[in-house]
mmCIF file of C-alpha atoms in Angstrom:
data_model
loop_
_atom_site.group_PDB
_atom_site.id
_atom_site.type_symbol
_atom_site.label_atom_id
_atom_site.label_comp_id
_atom_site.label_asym_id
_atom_site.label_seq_id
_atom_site.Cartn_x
_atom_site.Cartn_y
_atom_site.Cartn_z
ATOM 1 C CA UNK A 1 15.919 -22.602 -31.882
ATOM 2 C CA UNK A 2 14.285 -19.428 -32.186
ATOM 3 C CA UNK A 3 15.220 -15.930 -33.620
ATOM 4 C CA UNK A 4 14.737 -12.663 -31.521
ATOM 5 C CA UNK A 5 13.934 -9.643 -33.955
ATOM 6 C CA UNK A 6 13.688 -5.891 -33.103
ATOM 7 C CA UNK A 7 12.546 -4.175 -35.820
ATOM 8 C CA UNK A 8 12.212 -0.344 -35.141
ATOM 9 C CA UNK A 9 10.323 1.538 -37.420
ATOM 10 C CA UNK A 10 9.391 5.167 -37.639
ATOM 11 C CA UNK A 11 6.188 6.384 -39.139
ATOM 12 C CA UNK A 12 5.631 9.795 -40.545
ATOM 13 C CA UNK A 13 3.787 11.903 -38.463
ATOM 14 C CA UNK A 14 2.373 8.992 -36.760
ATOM 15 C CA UNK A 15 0.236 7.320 -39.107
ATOM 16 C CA UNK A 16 0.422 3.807 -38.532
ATOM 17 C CA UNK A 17 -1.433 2.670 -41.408
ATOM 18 C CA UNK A 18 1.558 3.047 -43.388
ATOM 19 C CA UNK A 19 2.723 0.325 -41.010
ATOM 20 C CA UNK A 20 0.534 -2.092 -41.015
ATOM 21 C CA UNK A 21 0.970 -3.841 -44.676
ATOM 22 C CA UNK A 22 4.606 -4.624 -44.213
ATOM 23 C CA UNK A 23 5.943 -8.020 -42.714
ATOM 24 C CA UNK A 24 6.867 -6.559 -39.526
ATOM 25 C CA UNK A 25 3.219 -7.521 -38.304
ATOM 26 C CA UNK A 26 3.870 -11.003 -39.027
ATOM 27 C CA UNK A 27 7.435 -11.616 -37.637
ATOM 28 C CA UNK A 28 7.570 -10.010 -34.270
ATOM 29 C CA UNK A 29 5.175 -10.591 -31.199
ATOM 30 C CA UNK A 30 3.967 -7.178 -30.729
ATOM 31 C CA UNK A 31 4.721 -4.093 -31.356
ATOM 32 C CA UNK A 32 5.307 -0.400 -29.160
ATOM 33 C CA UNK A 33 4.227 2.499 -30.048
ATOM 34 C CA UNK A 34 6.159 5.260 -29.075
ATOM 35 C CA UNK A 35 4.621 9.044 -29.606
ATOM 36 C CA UNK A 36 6.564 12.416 -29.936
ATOM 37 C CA UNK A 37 3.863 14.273 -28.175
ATOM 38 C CA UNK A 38 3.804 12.221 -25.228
ATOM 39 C CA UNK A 39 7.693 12.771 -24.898
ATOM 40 C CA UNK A 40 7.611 16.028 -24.910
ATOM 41 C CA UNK A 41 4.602 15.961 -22.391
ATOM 42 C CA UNK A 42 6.682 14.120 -19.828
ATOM 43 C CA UNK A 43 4.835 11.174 -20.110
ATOM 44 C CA UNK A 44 8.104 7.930 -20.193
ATOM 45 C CA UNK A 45 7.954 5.620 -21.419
ATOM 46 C CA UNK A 46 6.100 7.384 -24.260
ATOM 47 C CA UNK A 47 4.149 4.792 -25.067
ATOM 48 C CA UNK A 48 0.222 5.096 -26.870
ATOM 49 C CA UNK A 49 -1.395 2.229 -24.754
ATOM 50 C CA UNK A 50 -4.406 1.958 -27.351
ATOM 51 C CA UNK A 51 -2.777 0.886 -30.298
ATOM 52 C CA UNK A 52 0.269 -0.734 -28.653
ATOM 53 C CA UNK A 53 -0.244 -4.956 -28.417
ATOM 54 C CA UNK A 54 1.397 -7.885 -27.530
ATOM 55 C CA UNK A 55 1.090 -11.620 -28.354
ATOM 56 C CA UNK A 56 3.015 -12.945 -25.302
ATOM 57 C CA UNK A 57 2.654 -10.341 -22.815
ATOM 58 C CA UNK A 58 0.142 -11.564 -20.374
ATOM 59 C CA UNK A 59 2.004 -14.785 -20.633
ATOM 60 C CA UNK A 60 4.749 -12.956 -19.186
ATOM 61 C CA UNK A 61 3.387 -11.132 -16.488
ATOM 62 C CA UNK A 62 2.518 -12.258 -12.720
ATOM 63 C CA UNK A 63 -1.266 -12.853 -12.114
ATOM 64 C CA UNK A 64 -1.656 -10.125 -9.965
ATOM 65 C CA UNK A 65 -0.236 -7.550 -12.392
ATOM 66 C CA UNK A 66 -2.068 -9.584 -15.046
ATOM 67 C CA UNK A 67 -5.337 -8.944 -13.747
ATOM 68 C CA UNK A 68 -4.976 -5.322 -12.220
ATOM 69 C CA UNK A 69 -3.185 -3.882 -15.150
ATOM 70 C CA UNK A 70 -6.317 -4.874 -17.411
ATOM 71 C CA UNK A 71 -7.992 -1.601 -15.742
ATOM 72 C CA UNK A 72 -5.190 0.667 -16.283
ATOM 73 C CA UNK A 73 -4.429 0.160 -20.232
ATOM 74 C CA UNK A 74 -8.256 0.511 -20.338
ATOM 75 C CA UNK A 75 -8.138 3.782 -18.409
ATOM 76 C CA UNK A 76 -5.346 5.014 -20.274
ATOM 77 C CA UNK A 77 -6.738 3.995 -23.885
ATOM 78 C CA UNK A 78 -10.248 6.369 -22.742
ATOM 79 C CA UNK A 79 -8.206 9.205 -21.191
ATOM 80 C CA UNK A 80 -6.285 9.610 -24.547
ATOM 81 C CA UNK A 81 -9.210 9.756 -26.243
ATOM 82 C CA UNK A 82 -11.422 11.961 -23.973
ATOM 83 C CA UNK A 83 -8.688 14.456 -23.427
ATOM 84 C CA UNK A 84 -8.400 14.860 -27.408
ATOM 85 C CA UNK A 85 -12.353 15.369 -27.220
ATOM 86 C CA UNK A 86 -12.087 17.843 -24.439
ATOM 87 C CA UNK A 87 -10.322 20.137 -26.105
ATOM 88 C CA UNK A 88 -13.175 21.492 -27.922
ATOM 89 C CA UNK A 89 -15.945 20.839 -25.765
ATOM 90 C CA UNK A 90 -17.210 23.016 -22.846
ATOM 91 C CA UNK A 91 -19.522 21.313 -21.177
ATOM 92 C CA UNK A 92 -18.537 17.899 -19.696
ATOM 93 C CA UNK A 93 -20.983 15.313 -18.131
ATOM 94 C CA UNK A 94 -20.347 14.179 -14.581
ATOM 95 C CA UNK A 95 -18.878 10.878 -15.445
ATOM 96 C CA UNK A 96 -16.397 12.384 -18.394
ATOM 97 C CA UNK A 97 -15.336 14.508 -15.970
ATOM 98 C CA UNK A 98 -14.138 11.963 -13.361
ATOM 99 C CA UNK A 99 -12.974 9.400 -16.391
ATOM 100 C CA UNK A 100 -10.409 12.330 -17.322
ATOM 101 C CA UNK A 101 -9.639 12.967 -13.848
ATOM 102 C CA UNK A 102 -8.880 8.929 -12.857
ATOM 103 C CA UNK A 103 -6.889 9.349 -16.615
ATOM 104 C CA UNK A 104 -4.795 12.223 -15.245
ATOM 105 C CA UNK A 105 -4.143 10.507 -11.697
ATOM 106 C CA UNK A 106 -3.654 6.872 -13.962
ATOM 107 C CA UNK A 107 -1.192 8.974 -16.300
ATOM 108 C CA UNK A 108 0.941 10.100 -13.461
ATOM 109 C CA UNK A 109 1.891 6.847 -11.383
ATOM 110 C CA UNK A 110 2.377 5.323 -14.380
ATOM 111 C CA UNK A 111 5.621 7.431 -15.432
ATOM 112 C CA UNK A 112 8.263 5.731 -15.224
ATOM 113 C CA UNK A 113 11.179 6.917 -12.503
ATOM 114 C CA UNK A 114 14.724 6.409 -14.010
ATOM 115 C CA UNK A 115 16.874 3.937 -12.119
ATOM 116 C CA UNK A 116 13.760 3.699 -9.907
ATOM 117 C CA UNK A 117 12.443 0.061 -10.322
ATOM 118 C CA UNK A 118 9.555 -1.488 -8.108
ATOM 119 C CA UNK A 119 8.934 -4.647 -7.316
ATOM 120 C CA UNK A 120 5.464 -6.742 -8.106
ATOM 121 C CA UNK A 121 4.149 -6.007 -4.832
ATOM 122 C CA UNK A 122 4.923 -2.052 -5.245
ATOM 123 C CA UNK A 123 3.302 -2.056 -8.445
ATOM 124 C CA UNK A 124 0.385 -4.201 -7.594
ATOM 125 C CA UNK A 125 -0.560 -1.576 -4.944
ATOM 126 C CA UNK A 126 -0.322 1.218 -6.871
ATOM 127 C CA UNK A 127 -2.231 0.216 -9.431
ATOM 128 C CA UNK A 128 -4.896 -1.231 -6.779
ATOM 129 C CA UNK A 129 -4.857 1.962 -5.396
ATOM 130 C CA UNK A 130 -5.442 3.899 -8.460
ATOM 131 C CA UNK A 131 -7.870 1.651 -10.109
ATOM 132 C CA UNK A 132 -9.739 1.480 -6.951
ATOM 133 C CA UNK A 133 -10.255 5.263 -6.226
ATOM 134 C CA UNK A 134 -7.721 5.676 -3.684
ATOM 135 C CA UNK A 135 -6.037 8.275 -5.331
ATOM 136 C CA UNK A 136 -9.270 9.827 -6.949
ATOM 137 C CA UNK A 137 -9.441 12.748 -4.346
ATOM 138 C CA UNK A 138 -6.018 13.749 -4.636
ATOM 139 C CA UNK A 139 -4.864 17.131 -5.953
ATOM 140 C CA UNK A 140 -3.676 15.978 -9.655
ATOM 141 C CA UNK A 141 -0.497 17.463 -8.660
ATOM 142 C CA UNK A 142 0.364 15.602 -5.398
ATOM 143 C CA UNK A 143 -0.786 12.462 -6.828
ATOM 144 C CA UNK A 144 3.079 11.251 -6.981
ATOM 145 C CA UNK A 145 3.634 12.059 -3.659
ATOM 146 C CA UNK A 146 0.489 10.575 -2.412
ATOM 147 C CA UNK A 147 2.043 7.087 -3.717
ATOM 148 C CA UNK A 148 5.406 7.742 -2.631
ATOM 149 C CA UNK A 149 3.744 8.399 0.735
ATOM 150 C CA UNK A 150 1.686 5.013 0.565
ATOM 151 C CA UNK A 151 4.527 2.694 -0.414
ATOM 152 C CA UNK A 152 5.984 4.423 2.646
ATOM 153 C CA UNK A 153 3.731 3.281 4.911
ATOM 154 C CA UNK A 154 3.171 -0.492 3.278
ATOM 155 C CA UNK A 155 6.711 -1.016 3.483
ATOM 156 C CA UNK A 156 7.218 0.186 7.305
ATOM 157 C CA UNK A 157 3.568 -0.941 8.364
ATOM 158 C CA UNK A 158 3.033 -4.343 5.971
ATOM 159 C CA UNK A 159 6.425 -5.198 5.321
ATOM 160 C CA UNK A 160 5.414 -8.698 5.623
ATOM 161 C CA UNK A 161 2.577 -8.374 3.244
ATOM 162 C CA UNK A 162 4.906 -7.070 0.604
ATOM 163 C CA UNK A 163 6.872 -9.741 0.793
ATOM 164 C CA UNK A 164 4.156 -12.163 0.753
ATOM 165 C CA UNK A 165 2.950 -10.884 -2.460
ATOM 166 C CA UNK A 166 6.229 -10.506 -3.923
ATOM 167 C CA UNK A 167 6.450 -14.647 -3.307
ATOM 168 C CA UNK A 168 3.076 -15.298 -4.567
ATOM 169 C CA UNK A 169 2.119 -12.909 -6.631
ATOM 170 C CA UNK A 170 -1.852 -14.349 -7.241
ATOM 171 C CA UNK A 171 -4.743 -11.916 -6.752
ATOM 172 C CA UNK A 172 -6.949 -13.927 -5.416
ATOM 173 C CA UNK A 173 -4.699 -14.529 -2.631
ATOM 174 C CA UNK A 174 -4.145 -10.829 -1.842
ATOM 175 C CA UNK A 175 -6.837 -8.526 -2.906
ATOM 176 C CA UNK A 176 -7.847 -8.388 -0.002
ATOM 177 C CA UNK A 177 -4.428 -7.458 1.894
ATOM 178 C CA UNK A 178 -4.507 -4.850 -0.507
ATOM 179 C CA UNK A 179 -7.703 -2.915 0.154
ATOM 180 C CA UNK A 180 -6.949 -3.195 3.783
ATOM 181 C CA UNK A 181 -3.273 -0.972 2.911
ATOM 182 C CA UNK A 182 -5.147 1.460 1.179
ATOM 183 C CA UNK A 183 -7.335 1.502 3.959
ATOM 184 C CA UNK A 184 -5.549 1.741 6.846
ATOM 185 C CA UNK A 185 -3.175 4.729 4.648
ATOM 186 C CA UNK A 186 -6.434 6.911 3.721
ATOM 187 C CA UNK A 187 -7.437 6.639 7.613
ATOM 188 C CA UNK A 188 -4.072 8.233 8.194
ATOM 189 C CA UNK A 189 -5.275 11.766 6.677
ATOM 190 C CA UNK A 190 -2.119 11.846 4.072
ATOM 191 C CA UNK A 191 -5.057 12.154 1.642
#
């Protein structure tokens, strides 16, 4: 048999050092963190991607979203990071600039609709699309409606494709199927 635990613990003012000499460690297979700030910034599920980690989770996931979503915690963890640096610097290089821009665009697709679920194939081209630049020359503020727009158009012009990769859901298989969406959407002009 086995034992399902979850422990919820709250830190004070976020230090997690605090947390990491107790048991809880040991007894669960990963643990969420969960920040006030990114609450109250809109960002849901509130969740710090750099110091959140899980034993079993890429176990648990489809390939596809298995390998995509590698980019995106990545993304996420630097964003976090650069946008606490940015604060207080002025001048940003070319490349910091467009790290904190992908962060921004990365930040938004990845909040979390209520009652709004997707399925593998939905999520797999979103974050294709996002990891792959797609979404890069968006207006930060349209960057939700540019994917609304583009799951539009996969699901009245590659229907079939969808479900394809909803039945299979291996990269290899459909990366390809996948650039050619994005493709055939940014030659529409919804850009």
């Amino acid at each position: 048999g086995s034992l399902t635990g979850l422990p919820i613990i709250e830190t004070q003012a976020g230090d997690v050092t605090a947390f990491v000499p107790t048991n809880v460690i040991s007894i669960t297979d990963g643990q969420i963190f969960l920040e006030t700030d990114l609450f109250n910034a809109g960002i849901r599920p509130a969740m710090n991607a750099g110091i959140s980690v899980s034993r079993v989770g890429g176990a648990a996931q489809t390939d596809i979203i298995k390998k995509l979503g590698g980019g995106i915690r990545l993304a996420l963890a630097q964003y976090r990071e650069l946008a606490a640096f940015a604060q207080f610097a002025s001048d940003l290089d070319d490349a910091t600039r467009k790290q904190l821009e992908r962060g921004v665009r990365v930040t938004e697709v990845m909040k979390q609709k209520q009652y709004a679920p997707m399925s593998v194939a939905e999520m797999a081209l979103t974050i294709y699309a996002v990891n792959n630049g797609y979404m890069d020359k968006a207006d930060r503020k349209k960057v939700v409606d540019l994917e609304a727009a583009l799951q539009a158009f996969a699901k009245s012009a590659y229907k079939e494709a969808l479900d394809a990769i909803n039945a299979e859901p291996v990269l290899k298989k459909h990366e390809e199927t996948l650039k050619k969406i994005c493709d055939d959407f940014a030659a529409t002009g919804t850009y």
